[in-house]
mmCIF file of C-alpha atoms in Angstrom:
data_model
loop_
_atom_site.group_PDB
_atom_site.id
_atom_site.type_symbol
_atom_site.label_atom_id
_atom_site.label_comp_id
_atom_site.label_asym_id
_atom_site.label_seq_id
_atom_site.Cartn_x
_atom_site.Cartn_y
_atom_site.Cartn_z
ATOM 1 C CA MET A 301 55.731 -33.241 -5.372
ATOM 2 C CA GLN A 302 54.071 -33.272 -8.745
ATOM 3 C CA ARG A 303 54.841 -36.261 -10.910
ATOM 4 C CA SER A 304 56.069 -34.132 -13.830
ATOM 5 C CA ALA A 305 58.707 -32.539 -11.602
ATOM 6 C CA VAL A 306 60.912 -35.617 -11.636
ATOM 7 C CA ARG A 307 60.260 -36.819 -15.171
ATOM 8 C CA PRO A 308 63.613 -37.090 -17.024
ATOM 9 C CA SER A 309 63.985 -34.622 -19.874
ATOM 10 C CA PRO A 310 64.454 -35.725 -23.519
ATOM 11 C CA VAL A 311 68.013 -34.357 -23.463
ATOM 12 C CA PHE A 312 68.920 -36.517 -20.470
ATOM 13 C CA LEU A 313 67.291 -39.589 -22.027
ATOM 14 C CA ALA A 314 69.142 -38.932 -25.289
ATOM 15 C CA MET A 315 72.489 -38.853 -23.498
ATOM 16 C CA LEU A 316 71.574 -42.040 -21.665
ATOM 17 C CA ALA A 317 70.657 -43.690 -24.973
ATOM 18 C CA VAL A 318 73.985 -42.660 -26.520
ATOM 19 C CA ALA A 319 75.839 -44.128 -23.531
ATOM 20 C CA VAL A 320 73.945 -47.413 -23.865
ATOM 21 C CA GLY A 321 74.580 -47.432 -27.609
ATOM 22 C CA GLY A 322 78.280 -46.922 -27.012
ATOM 23 C CA GLY A 323 78.290 -49.884 -24.657
ATOM 24 C CA VAL A 324 76.614 -52.031 -27.309
ATOM 25 C CA ILE A 325 79.245 -51.020 -29.886
ATOM 26 C CA THR A 326 82.099 -52.145 -27.615
ATOM 27 C CA VAL A 327 80.644 -55.667 -27.586
ATOM 28 C CA PHE A 328 81.415 -55.995 -31.302
ATOM 29 C CA SER A 329 85.129 -55.331 -30.828
ATOM 30 C CA ASP A 330 87.452 -58.017 -32.202
ATOM 31 C CA ALA A 331 90.561 -56.655 -30.458
ATOM 32 C CA VAL A 332 92.190 -59.372 -28.345
ATOM 33 C CA PRO A 333 92.481 -58.155 -24.729
ATOM 34 C CA TYR A 334 96.029 -57.512 -23.474
ATOM 35 C CA PHE A 335 97.601 -58.484 -26.807
ATOM 36 C CA GLU A 336 96.111 -55.894 -29.171
ATOM 37 C CA MET A 337 95.325 -52.218 -28.938
ATOM 38 C CA PRO A 338 91.609 -51.307 -29.081
ATOM 39 C CA ASP A 339 90.079 -51.443 -32.544
ATOM 40 C CA VAL A 340 87.527 -49.048 -34.045
ATOM 41 C CA ALA A 341 84.566 -50.656 -32.265
ATOM 42 C CA ALA A 342 86.312 -50.540 -28.881
ATOM 43 C CA MET A 343 87.440 -46.942 -29.349
ATOM 44 C CA ALA A 344 84.180 -45.595 -30.764
ATOM 45 C CA GLY A 345 82.027 -47.444 -28.263
ATOM 46 C CA THR A 346 84.161 -46.414 -25.293
ATOM 47 C CA PHE A 347 84.261 -42.800 -26.432
ATOM 48 C CA LEU A 348 80.476 -42.603 -26.758
ATOM 49 C CA LEU A 349 79.779 -44.471 -23.510
ATOM 50 C CA VAL A 350 82.199 -42.434 -21.419
ATOM 51 C CA LEU A 351 81.399 -39.040 -22.922
ATOM 52 C CA ALA A 352 77.624 -39.463 -22.793
ATOM 53 C CA GLY A 353 77.896 -41.223 -19.433
ATOM 54 C CA TRP A 354 79.819 -38.263 -18.049
ATOM 55 C CA GLY A 355 77.057 -35.963 -19.308
ATOM 56 C CA VAL A 356 74.503 -38.139 -17.519
ATOM 57 C CA SER A 357 76.555 -37.970 -14.320
ATOM 58 C CA LEU A 358 76.744 -34.164 -14.515
ATOM 59 C CA CYS A 359 72.946 -34.047 -14.667
ATOM 60 C CA LEU A 360 72.660 -36.465 -11.735
ATOM 61 C CA HIS A 361 75.149 -34.400 -9.721
ATOM 62 C CA GLU A 362 73.052 -31.257 -10.141
ATOM 63 C CA PHE A 363 69.847 -33.207 -9.567
ATOM 64 C CA GLY A 364 71.312 -34.392 -6.265
ATOM 65 C CA HIS A 365 71.737 -30.797 -5.104
ATOM 66 C CA ALA A 366 68.259 -29.874 -6.297
ATOM 67 C CA ILE A 367 66.275 -32.787 -4.848
ATOM 68 C CA VAL A 368 67.830 -32.393 -1.399
ATOM 69 C CA ALA A 369 67.184 -28.644 -1.547
ATOM 70 C CA TYR A 370 63.569 -29.332 -2.502
ATOM 71 C CA ARG A 371 63.147 -31.717 0.405
ATOM 72 C CA GLY A 372 64.846 -29.183 2.651
ATOM 73 C CA GLY A 373 62.440 -26.340 1.910
ATOM 74 C CA ASP A 374 63.526 -24.690 -1.364
ATOM 75 C CA ARG A 375 60.500 -24.966 -3.638
ATOM 76 C CA GLU A 376 62.053 -22.708 -6.284
ATOM 77 C CA VAL A 377 64.081 -25.611 -7.683
ATOM 78 C CA TYR A 378 60.822 -27.177 -8.842
ATOM 79 C CA PHE A 379 59.657 -24.096 -10.737
ATOM 80 C CA LYS A 380 63.100 -23.664 -12.326
ATOM 81 C CA GLY A 381 62.939 -27.198 -13.718
ATOM 82 C CA TYR A 382 65.982 -28.485 -11.851
ATOM 83 C CA LEU A 383 64.172 -31.700 -10.926
ATOM 84 C CA THR A 384 63.725 -32.749 -14.562
ATOM 85 C CA LEU A 385 67.406 -33.666 -15.154
ATOM 86 C CA ASP A 386 67.367 -31.161 -18.016
ATOM 87 C CA PRO A 387 70.774 -29.464 -18.436
ATOM 88 C CA ARG A 388 69.104 -26.661 -20.360
ATOM 89 C CA LYS A 389 67.554 -25.548 -17.069
ATOM 90 C CA TYR A 390 70.882 -25.056 -15.351
ATOM 91 C CA THR A 391 72.058 -21.585 -14.417
ATOM 92 C CA ASP A 392 74.739 -21.842 -17.116
ATOM 93 C CA PRO A 393 74.238 -24.851 -19.414
ATOM 94 C CA VAL A 394 77.406 -24.099 -21.380
ATOM 95 C CA PHE A 395 79.730 -24.257 -18.372
ATOM 96 C CA SER A 396 77.564 -26.854 -16.608
ATOM 97 C CA LEU A 397 77.520 -29.387 -19.457
ATOM 98 C CA VAL A 398 79.091 -28.369 -22.765
ATOM 99 C CA PHE A 399 82.438 -27.152 -21.410
ATOM 100 C CA PRO A 400 83.062 -30.160 -19.099
ATOM 101 C CA LEU A 401 82.182 -32.560 -21.943
ATOM 102 C CA LEU A 402 84.532 -30.735 -24.308
ATOM 103 C CA ILE A 403 87.415 -30.786 -21.827
ATOM 104 C CA LEU A 404 86.829 -34.472 -21.116
ATOM 105 C CA ALA A 405 86.727 -35.309 -24.827
ATOM 106 C CA VAL A 406 89.876 -33.370 -25.688
ATOM 107 C CA GLY A 407 92.006 -33.841 -22.607
ATOM 108 C CA GLY A 408 90.441 -36.659 -20.612
ATOM 109 C CA ILE A 409 90.045 -34.299 -17.642
ATOM 110 C CA PRO A 410 86.846 -34.739 -15.574
ATOM 111 C CA LEU A 411 86.050 -31.144 -14.675
ATOM 112 C CA PRO A 412 82.968 -30.582 -12.529
ATOM 113 C CA GLY A 413 79.990 -28.905 -14.144
ATOM 114 C CA GLY A 414 77.899 -26.711 -12.462
ATOM 115 C CA ALA A 415 75.347 -24.994 -11.276
ATOM 116 C CA VAL A 416 71.841 -24.974 -10.004
ATOM 117 C CA PHE A 417 70.855 -21.905 -8.048
ATOM 118 C CA ILE A 418 69.751 -22.790 -4.523
ATOM 119 C CA ASN A 419 67.846 -20.320 -2.352
ATOM 120 C CA HIS A 420 69.690 -20.958 0.911
ATOM 121 C CA TYR A 421 67.321 -18.659 2.821
ATOM 122 C CA SER A 422 64.530 -21.158 2.156
ATOM 123 C CA LEU A 423 66.406 -24.117 3.613
ATOM 124 C CA ARG A 424 65.330 -25.215 7.083
ATOM 125 C CA ASN A 425 68.678 -25.159 8.873
ATOM 126 C CA LYS A 426 72.465 -25.368 8.550
ATOM 127 C CA ARG A 427 72.420 -29.143 8.454
ATOM 128 C CA VAL A 428 70.194 -29.087 5.385
ATOM 129 C CA GLU A 429 72.497 -26.537 3.725
ATOM 130 C CA SER A 430 75.428 -28.895 4.252
ATOM 131 C CA MET A 431 73.450 -31.858 2.942
ATOM 132 C CA VAL A 432 72.525 -29.935 -0.204
ATOM 133 C CA SER A 433 76.195 -29.275 -0.951
ATOM 134 C CA LEU A 434 77.252 -32.851 -0.207
ATOM 135 C CA ALA A 435 74.467 -34.441 -2.267
ATOM 136 C CA GLY A 436 76.102 -33.727 -5.630
ATOM 137 C CA PRO A 437 79.479 -35.368 -4.887
ATOM 138 C CA PHE A 438 77.817 -38.322 -3.205
ATOM 139 C CA PHE A 439 75.742 -38.912 -6.332
ATOM 140 C CA ASN A 440 79.072 -39.215 -8.174
ATOM 141 C CA LEU A 441 80.355 -41.646 -5.541
ATOM 142 C CA LEU A 442 77.167 -43.707 -5.721
ATOM 143 C CA LEU A 443 77.219 -43.817 -9.520
ATOM 144 C CA GLY A 444 80.883 -44.853 -9.486
ATOM 145 C CA PHE A 445 80.115 -47.666 -7.062
ATOM 146 C CA LEU A 446 77.144 -48.864 -9.134
ATOM 147 C CA LEU A 447 79.280 -48.932 -12.278
ATOM 148 C CA MET A 448 81.944 -50.985 -10.492
ATOM 149 C CA LEU A 449 79.248 -53.286 -9.120
ATOM 150 C CA SER A 450 77.830 -53.852 -12.601
ATOM 151 C CA VAL A 451 81.264 -54.955 -13.823
ATOM 152 C CA SER A 452 81.626 -57.372 -10.901
ATOM 153 C CA LEU A 453 78.119 -58.841 -11.047
ATOM 154 C CA PHE A 454 77.420 -59.111 -14.775
ATOM 155 C CA ASP A 455 80.894 -59.984 -16.096
ATOM 156 C CA PRO A 456 80.606 -57.903 -19.302
ATOM 157 C CA THR A 457 82.932 -58.257 -22.272
ATOM 158 C CA PHE A 458 86.459 -56.936 -21.810
ATOM 159 C CA TRP A 459 86.052 -53.632 -23.632
ATOM 160 C CA LEU A 460 82.643 -52.913 -22.105
ATOM 161 C CA ALA A 461 84.064 -53.644 -18.644
ATOM 162 C CA SER A 462 86.978 -51.329 -19.401
ATOM 163 C CA ALA A 463 84.712 -48.486 -20.528
ATOM 164 C CA LEU A 464 82.454 -48.845 -17.481
ATOM 165 C CA SER A 465 85.464 -49.017 -15.145
ATOM 166 C CA TYR A 466 87.009 -45.887 -16.632
ATOM 167 C CA LEU A 467 83.707 -44.021 -16.281
ATOM 168 C CA ALA A 468 83.549 -45.233 -12.674
ATOM 169 C CA LEU A 469 87.052 -43.912 -12.042
ATOM 170 C CA LEU A 470 86.031 -40.521 -13.430
ATOM 171 C CA GLN A 471 83.179 -40.463 -10.918
ATOM 172 C CA ILE A 472 85.658 -41.002 -8.089
ATOM 173 C CA PHE A 473 87.855 -38.207 -9.441
ATOM 174 C CA ALA A 474 84.782 -35.946 -9.488
ATOM 175 C CA PHE A 475 83.864 -36.932 -5.938
ATOM 176 C CA VAL A 476 87.338 -36.215 -4.555
ATOM 177 C CA LEU A 477 87.621 -32.926 -6.426
ATOM 178 C CA ASN A 478 84.202 -31.623 -5.421
ATOM 179 C CA ILE A 479 84.492 -32.665 -1.794
ATOM 180 C CA LEU A 480 87.574 -30.496 -1.183
ATOM 181 C CA PRO A 481 86.845 -27.621 1.255
ATOM 182 C CA ILE A 482 87.843 -24.927 -1.218
ATOM 183 C CA PRO A 483 85.646 -21.906 -2.035
ATOM 184 C CA GLY A 484 83.641 -22.590 -5.163
ATOM 185 C CA LEU A 485 83.501 -26.350 -4.596
ATOM 186 C CA ASP A 486 80.867 -28.409 -2.823
ATOM 187 C CA GLY A 487 83.148 -29.262 0.080
ATOM 188 C CA TRP A 488 83.323 -25.587 0.982
ATOM 189 C CA GLY A 489 79.558 -25.282 0.633
ATOM 190 C CA ALA A 490 79.167 -28.082 3.187
ATOM 191 C CA ILE A 491 81.191 -26.304 5.877
ATOM 192 C CA GLU A 492 80.340 -22.704 4.973
ATOM 193 C CA PRO A 493 77.122 -22.484 7.062
ATOM 194 C CA TRP A 494 79.137 -23.323 10.176
ATOM 195 C CA LEU A 495 81.926 -20.796 9.575
ATOM 196 C CA SER A 496 82.299 -17.325 11.029
ATOM 197 C CA PRO A 497 80.977 -14.351 9.040
ATOM 198 C CA GLU A 498 84.565 -13.342 8.270
ATOM 199 C CA ALA A 499 85.356 -16.763 6.788
ATOM 200 C CA GLN A 500 82.141 -16.699 4.780
ATOM 201 C CA ARG A 501 83.044 -13.299 3.335
ATOM 202 C CA PHE A 502 86.487 -14.616 2.417
ATOM 203 C CA GLY A 503 84.876 -17.600 0.702
ATOM 204 C CA ALA A 504 82.557 -15.347 -1.282
ATOM 205 C CA LYS A 505 85.518 -13.324 -2.541
ATOM 206 C CA ALA A 506 87.628 -16.403 -3.332
ATOM 207 C CA ARG A 507 84.832 -18.404 -4.970
ATOM 208 C CA PRO A 508 85.407 -17.152 -8.558
ATOM 209 C CA TRP A 509 89.152 -17.891 -8.693
ATOM 210 C CA ALA A 510 89.961 -20.545 -6.055
ATOM 211 C CA PRO A 511 88.848 -23.544 -8.183
ATOM 212 C CA LEU A 512 90.883 -22.255 -11.124
ATOM 213 C CA ILE A 513 94.002 -22.067 -8.971
ATOM 214 C CA LEU A 514 93.327 -25.610 -7.770
ATOM 215 C CA PHE A 515 92.967 -26.950 -11.325
ATOM 216 C CA VAL A 516 96.203 -25.274 -12.394
ATOM 217 C CA ALA A 517 97.972 -26.710 -9.350
ATOM 218 C CA ILE A 518 96.705 -30.231 -10.068
ATOM 219 C CA PHE A 519 97.893 -30.196 -13.660
ATOM 220 C CA ALA A 520 100.994 -28.014 -13.350
ATOM 221 C CA ILE A 521 102.507 -29.139 -10.052
ATOM 222 C CA PRO A 522 103.401 -32.865 -10.160
ATOM 223 C CA GLN A 523 103.256 -33.341 -6.380
ATOM 224 C CA VAL A 524 99.734 -31.903 -6.181
ATOM 225 C CA GLY A 525 98.499 -33.897 -9.153
ATOM 226 C CA ARG A 526 100.065 -37.079 -7.772
ATOM 227 C CA ALA A 527 98.464 -36.587 -4.360
ATOM 228 C CA PHE A 528 95.049 -36.018 -5.957
ATOM 229 C CA SER A 529 95.439 -39.125 -8.141
ATOM 230 C CA ASP A 530 96.651 -41.257 -5.238
ATOM 231 C CA VAL A 531 93.647 -40.378 -3.086
ATOM 232 C CA SER A 532 91.253 -41.015 -5.971
ATOM 233 C CA PHE A 533 92.821 -44.360 -6.917
ATOM 234 C CA ASN A 534 92.875 -45.478 -3.283
ATOM 235 C CA ILE A 535 89.138 -44.820 -2.955
ATOM 236 C CA TYR A 536 88.538 -46.498 -6.317
ATOM 237 C CA ASP A 537 90.445 -49.607 -5.233
ATOM 238 C CA THR A 538 88.880 -49.665 -1.763
ATOM 239 C CA ILE A 539 85.306 -49.806 -3.048
ATOM 240 C CA GLY A 540 86.071 -52.511 -5.602
ATOM 241 C CA GLY A 541 87.327 -50.807 -8.752
ATOM 242 C CA ASN A 542 89.485 -52.662 -11.265
ATOM 243 C CA GLY A 543 92.490 -50.507 -12.119
ATOM 244 C CA GLU A 544 93.515 -52.661 -15.077
ATOM 245 C CA PHE A 545 90.121 -52.327 -16.727
ATOM 246 C CA ALA A 546 90.116 -48.568 -16.062
ATOM 247 C CA GLY A 547 93.549 -48.249 -17.671
ATOM 248 C CA TRP A 548 92.427 -49.956 -20.855
ATOM 249 C CA GLY A 549 89.260 -47.883 -20.844
ATOM 250 C CA SER A 550 91.350 -44.729 -20.665
ATOM 251 C CA THR A 551 93.468 -45.960 -23.593
ATOM 252 C CA ALA A 552 90.386 -46.668 -25.711
ATOM 253 C CA PHE A 553 88.754 -43.347 -24.805
ATOM 254 C CA GLN A 554 91.852 -41.247 -25.558
ATOM 255 C CA PHE A 555 92.555 -43.126 -28.779
ATOM 256 C CA TRP A 556 94.389 -40.228 -30.406
ATOM 257 C CA ARG A 557 97.216 -40.291 -27.876
#
Protein backbone atom coordinates (compact mmCIF):
# COMPACT_ATOMS: atom_id res chain seq x y z
CA MET A 1 0.00 0.00 0.00
CA GLN A 2 1.37 3.39 -0.88
CA ARG A 3 2.08 5.67 2.03
CA SER A 4 -0.12 8.48 0.68
CA ALA A 5 -3.13 6.16 0.64
CA VAL A 6 -3.56 6.30 4.40
CA ARG A 7 -2.52 9.89 5.02
CA PRO A 8 -5.37 11.72 6.83
CA SER A 9 -6.98 14.46 4.76
CA PRO A 10 -6.96 18.14 5.84
CA VAL A 11 -10.73 17.99 6.37
CA PHE A 12 -10.39 15.08 8.79
CA LEU A 13 -7.52 16.78 10.64
CA ALA A 14 -9.56 19.99 10.86
CA MET A 15 -12.47 18.16 12.47
CA LEU A 16 -10.07 16.47 14.87
CA ALA A 17 -8.57 19.86 15.76
CA VAL A 18 -12.02 21.32 16.43
CA ALA A 19 -12.84 18.38 18.71
CA VAL A 20 -9.60 18.87 20.65
CA GLY A 21 -10.26 22.60 20.85
CA GLY A 22 -13.73 21.95 22.22
CA GLY A 23 -12.23 19.72 24.89
CA VAL A 24 -9.80 22.48 25.87
CA ILE A 25 -12.67 24.98 26.18
CA THR A 26 -14.55 22.73 28.62
CA VAL A 27 -11.57 22.86 30.99
CA PHE A 28 -12.20 26.58 31.54
CA SER A 29 -15.75 26.04 32.78
CA ASP A 30 -16.52 27.50 36.21
CA ALA A 31 -19.85 25.66 36.58
CA VAL A 32 -19.89 23.65 39.81
CA PRO A 33 -20.63 19.98 39.00
CA TYR A 34 -24.00 18.66 40.20
CA PHE A 35 -25.01 22.02 41.71
CA GLU A 36 -25.03 24.29 38.65
CA MET A 37 -26.12 23.91 35.06
CA PRO A 38 -23.31 24.05 32.46
CA ASP A 39 -22.01 27.53 31.73
CA VAL A 40 -20.99 28.96 28.35
CA ALA A 41 -17.57 27.28 28.37
CA ALA A 42 -19.05 23.88 29.23
CA MET A 43 -21.79 24.18 26.61
CA ALA A 44 -19.64 25.58 23.81
CA GLY A 45 -16.78 23.18 24.46
CA THR A 46 -19.06 20.14 24.69
CA PHE A 47 -20.93 21.13 21.54
CA LEU A 48 -17.73 21.49 19.52
CA LEU A 49 -16.12 18.33 20.92
CA VAL A 50 -19.16 16.13 20.38
CA LEU A 51 -20.15 17.50 16.98
CA ALA A 52 -16.64 17.43 15.52
CA GLY A 53 -15.93 14.14 17.29
CA TRP A 54 -19.00 12.61 15.69
CA GLY A 55 -17.74 13.81 12.30
CA VAL A 56 -14.40 12.14 13.01
CA SER A 57 -16.18 8.91 13.96
CA LEU A 58 -18.19 8.95 10.72
CA CYS A 59 -14.94 9.13 8.77
CA LEU A 60 -13.43 6.31 10.84
CA HIS A 61 -16.54 4.18 10.30
CA GLU A 62 -16.24 4.49 6.53
CA PHE A 63 -12.48 4.04 6.69
CA GLY A 64 -13.09 0.77 8.54
CA HIS A 65 -15.17 -0.54 5.64
CA ALA A 66 -12.61 0.65 3.11
CA ILE A 67 -9.42 -0.66 4.74
CA VAL A 68 -10.87 -4.14 5.26
CA ALA A 69 -12.13 -4.14 1.66
CA TYR A 70 -8.66 -3.12 0.48
CA ARG A 71 -7.05 -5.92 2.45
CA GLY A 72 -9.70 -8.28 1.13
CA GLY A 73 -8.99 -7.64 -2.55
CA ASP A 74 -10.84 -4.45 -3.56
CA ARG A 75 -8.13 -2.13 -4.86
CA GLU A 76 -10.66 0.40 -6.16
CA VAL A 77 -11.07 1.90 -2.68
CA TYR A 78 -7.49 3.16 -2.94
CA PHE A 79 -8.02 4.94 -6.25
CA LYS A 80 -11.29 6.47 -5.01
CA GLY A 81 -9.48 8.01 -2.04
CA TYR A 82 -11.46 6.16 0.62
CA LEU A 83 -8.29 5.39 2.58
CA THR A 84 -7.50 9.07 3.16
CA LEU A 85 -10.29 9.66 5.73
CA ASP A 86 -11.56 12.42 3.44
CA PRO A 87 -15.37 12.73 3.59
CA ARG A 88 -15.33 14.55 0.27
CA LYS A 89 -14.41 11.24 -1.35
CA TYR A 90 -17.51 9.46 -0.11
CA THR A 91 -20.19 8.37 -2.54
CA ASP A 92 -22.49 11.05 -1.10
CA PRO A 93 -20.66 13.48 1.21
CA VAL A 94 -23.85 15.38 2.03
CA PHE A 95 -25.72 12.35 3.39
CA SER A 96 -22.52 10.72 4.67
CA LEU A 97 -21.33 13.67 6.77
CA VAL A 98 -23.30 16.92 6.54
CA PHE A 99 -26.78 15.48 7.14
CA PRO A 100 -25.79 13.29 10.15
CA LEU A 101 -23.95 16.24 11.73
CA LEU A 102 -26.96 18.50 11.20
CA ILE A 103 -29.38 15.99 12.72
CA LEU A 104 -27.06 15.44 15.68
CA ALA A 105 -26.67 19.19 16.25
CA VAL A 106 -30.39 19.93 16.05
CA GLY A 107 -31.93 16.85 17.60
CA GLY A 108 -29.14 14.99 19.36
CA ILE A 109 -29.85 11.93 17.20
CA PRO A 110 -26.78 9.92 16.10
CA LEU A 111 -27.80 8.88 12.60
CA PRO A 112 -25.31 6.74 10.68
CA GLY A 113 -23.57 8.32 7.71
CA GLY A 114 -22.75 6.57 4.83
CA ALA A 115 -21.32 5.34 2.13
CA VAL A 116 -18.23 4.11 0.45
CA PHE A 117 -18.79 2.04 -2.65
CA ILE A 118 -17.30 -1.44 -2.30
CA ASN A 119 -16.76 -3.69 -5.31
CA HIS A 120 -17.97 -6.94 -3.76
CA TYR A 121 -16.96 -8.92 -6.86
CA SER A 122 -13.32 -8.12 -6.05
CA LEU A 123 -13.49 -9.47 -2.51
CA ARG A 124 -11.91 -12.88 -1.96
CA ASN A 125 -14.81 -14.71 -0.33
CA LYS A 126 -18.03 -14.42 1.68
CA ARG A 127 -16.16 -14.17 4.95
CA VAL A 128 -14.34 -11.08 3.73
CA GLU A 129 -17.64 -9.55 2.57
CA SER A 130 -19.04 -10.01 6.07
CA MET A 131 -15.91 -8.56 7.65
CA VAL A 132 -16.13 -5.48 5.43
CA SER A 133 -19.68 -4.80 6.61
CA LEU A 134 -18.85 -5.41 10.27
CA ALA A 135 -15.70 -3.26 10.24
CA GLY A 136 -17.58 0.06 10.31
CA PRO A 137 -19.72 -0.65 13.40
CA PHE A 138 -16.78 -2.19 15.23
CA PHE A 139 -14.77 0.98 14.64
CA ASN A 140 -17.59 2.80 16.46
CA LEU A 141 -17.46 0.25 19.29
CA LEU A 142 -13.68 0.55 19.54
CA LEU A 143 -13.78 4.35 19.54
CA GLY A 144 -16.48 4.32 22.23
CA PHE A 145 -14.38 2.03 24.39
CA LEU A 146 -11.26 4.18 23.93
CA LEU A 147 -13.19 7.30 24.93
CA MET A 148 -14.47 5.57 28.07
CA LEU A 149 -10.95 4.33 28.81
CA SER A 150 -9.54 7.84 28.51
CA VAL A 151 -12.05 9.07 31.10
CA SER A 152 -11.11 6.25 33.48
CA LEU A 153 -7.33 6.50 33.06
CA PHE A 154 -6.70 10.24 32.84
CA ASP A 155 -9.35 11.56 35.25
CA PRO A 156 -10.21 14.68 33.19
CA THR A 157 -12.16 17.63 34.53
CA PHE A 158 -15.87 17.08 35.11
CA TRP A 159 -17.17 18.77 31.96
CA LEU A 160 -14.49 17.25 29.73
CA ALA A 161 -15.27 13.80 31.17
CA SER A 162 -18.97 14.43 30.53
CA ALA A 163 -18.40 15.46 26.91
CA LEU A 164 -16.16 12.46 26.23
CA SER A 165 -18.64 10.10 27.91
CA TYR A 166 -21.55 11.44 25.88
CA LEU A 167 -19.56 11.05 22.66
CA ALA A 168 -18.72 7.50 23.75
CA LEU A 169 -22.41 6.77 24.32
CA LEU A 170 -23.20 8.03 20.82
CA GLN A 171 -20.66 5.55 19.46
CA ILE A 172 -22.48 2.71 21.22
CA PHE A 173 -25.80 3.92 19.81
CA ALA A 174 -24.21 3.91 16.34
CA PHE A 175 -22.82 0.42 16.86
CA VAL A 176 -26.16 -1.03 17.97
CA LEU A 177 -28.06 0.69 15.17
CA ASN A 178 -25.67 -0.33 12.41
CA ILE A 179 -25.32 -3.91 13.57
CA LEU A 180 -29.04 -4.64 13.19
CA PRO A 181 -29.73 -7.19 10.40
CA ILE A 182 -31.98 -4.85 8.46
CA PRO A 183 -31.55 -4.13 4.72
CA GLY A 184 -29.55 -0.96 4.25
CA LEU A 185 -27.59 -1.36 7.48
CA ASP A 186 -24.24 -3.02 8.06
CA GLY A 187 -25.73 -5.91 10.00
CA TRP A 188 -27.64 -6.97 6.91
CA GLY A 189 -24.51 -6.59 4.80
CA ALA A 190 -22.73 -9.02 7.14
CA ILE A 191 -25.28 -11.80 6.65
CA GLU A 192 -26.31 -11.04 3.06
CA PRO A 193 -23.54 -13.10 1.37
CA TRP A 194 -24.81 -16.20 3.18
CA LEU A 195 -28.49 -15.74 2.31
CA SER A 196 -30.45 -17.34 -0.50
CA PRO A 197 -30.80 -15.46 -3.80
CA GLU A 198 -34.45 -14.77 -2.96
CA ALA A 199 -33.52 -13.16 0.37
CA GLN A 200 -30.80 -11.12 -1.31
CA ARG A 201 -33.28 -9.83 -3.89
CA PHE A 202 -35.68 -8.89 -1.10
CA GLY A 203 -32.88 -7.04 0.67
CA ALA A 204 -32.00 -5.12 -2.48
CA LYS A 205 -35.61 -3.98 -2.85
CA ALA A 206 -35.98 -3.09 0.84
CA ARG A 207 -32.62 -1.34 1.18
CA PRO A 208 -33.83 2.19 0.25
CA TRP A 209 -36.75 2.31 2.71
CA ALA A 210 -36.10 -0.22 5.50
CA PRO A 211 -33.73 2.05 7.52
CA LEU A 212 -36.23 4.91 7.29
CA ILE A 213 -38.98 2.71 8.70
CA LEU A 214 -36.64 1.67 11.51
CA PHE A 215 -35.78 5.28 12.39
CA VAL A 216 -39.45 6.24 12.47
CA ALA A 217 -40.21 3.24 14.68
CA ILE A 218 -37.42 4.12 17.11
CA PHE A 219 -38.58 7.70 17.55
CA ALA A 220 -42.34 7.26 17.16
CA ILE A 221 -43.02 4.00 18.98
CA PRO A 222 -42.00 4.25 22.66
CA GLN A 223 -41.53 0.50 23.13
CA VAL A 224 -39.14 0.28 20.17
CA GLY A 225 -37.18 3.34 21.22
CA ARG A 226 -36.97 2.08 24.80
CA ALA A 227 -35.70 -1.33 23.70
CA PHE A 228 -33.04 0.27 21.50
CA SER A 229 -31.94 2.58 24.33
CA ASP A 230 -31.88 -0.24 26.87
CA VAL A 231 -29.62 -2.40 24.71
CA SER A 232 -27.30 0.54 24.02
CA PHE A 233 -27.08 1.61 27.67
CA ASN A 234 -26.48 -1.98 28.79
CA ILE A 235 -23.52 -2.29 26.41
CA TYR A 236 -22.28 1.14 27.48
CA ASP A 237 -22.41 0.17 31.16
CA THR A 238 -20.91 -3.28 30.55
CA ILE A 239 -17.76 -1.95 28.90
CA GLY A 240 -17.19 0.71 31.56
CA GLY A 241 -19.21 3.77 30.58
CA ASN A 242 -20.27 6.33 33.17
CA GLY A 243 -23.97 7.06 32.72
CA GLU A 244 -23.91 10.10 35.01
CA PHE A 245 -21.15 11.77 33.02
CA ALA A 246 -22.95 10.95 29.75
CA GLY A 247 -26.15 12.50 31.09
CA TRP A 248 -24.44 15.77 31.93
CA GLY A 249 -22.67 15.71 28.59
CA SER A 250 -26.02 15.37 26.85
CA THR A 251 -27.37 18.33 28.86
CA ALA A 252 -24.39 20.51 27.92
CA PHE A 253 -24.55 19.48 24.25
CA GLN A 254 -28.30 20.11 23.90
CA PHE A 255 -28.10 23.40 25.78
CA TRP A 256 -31.15 24.88 24.09
CA ARG A 257 -33.52 22.33 25.60
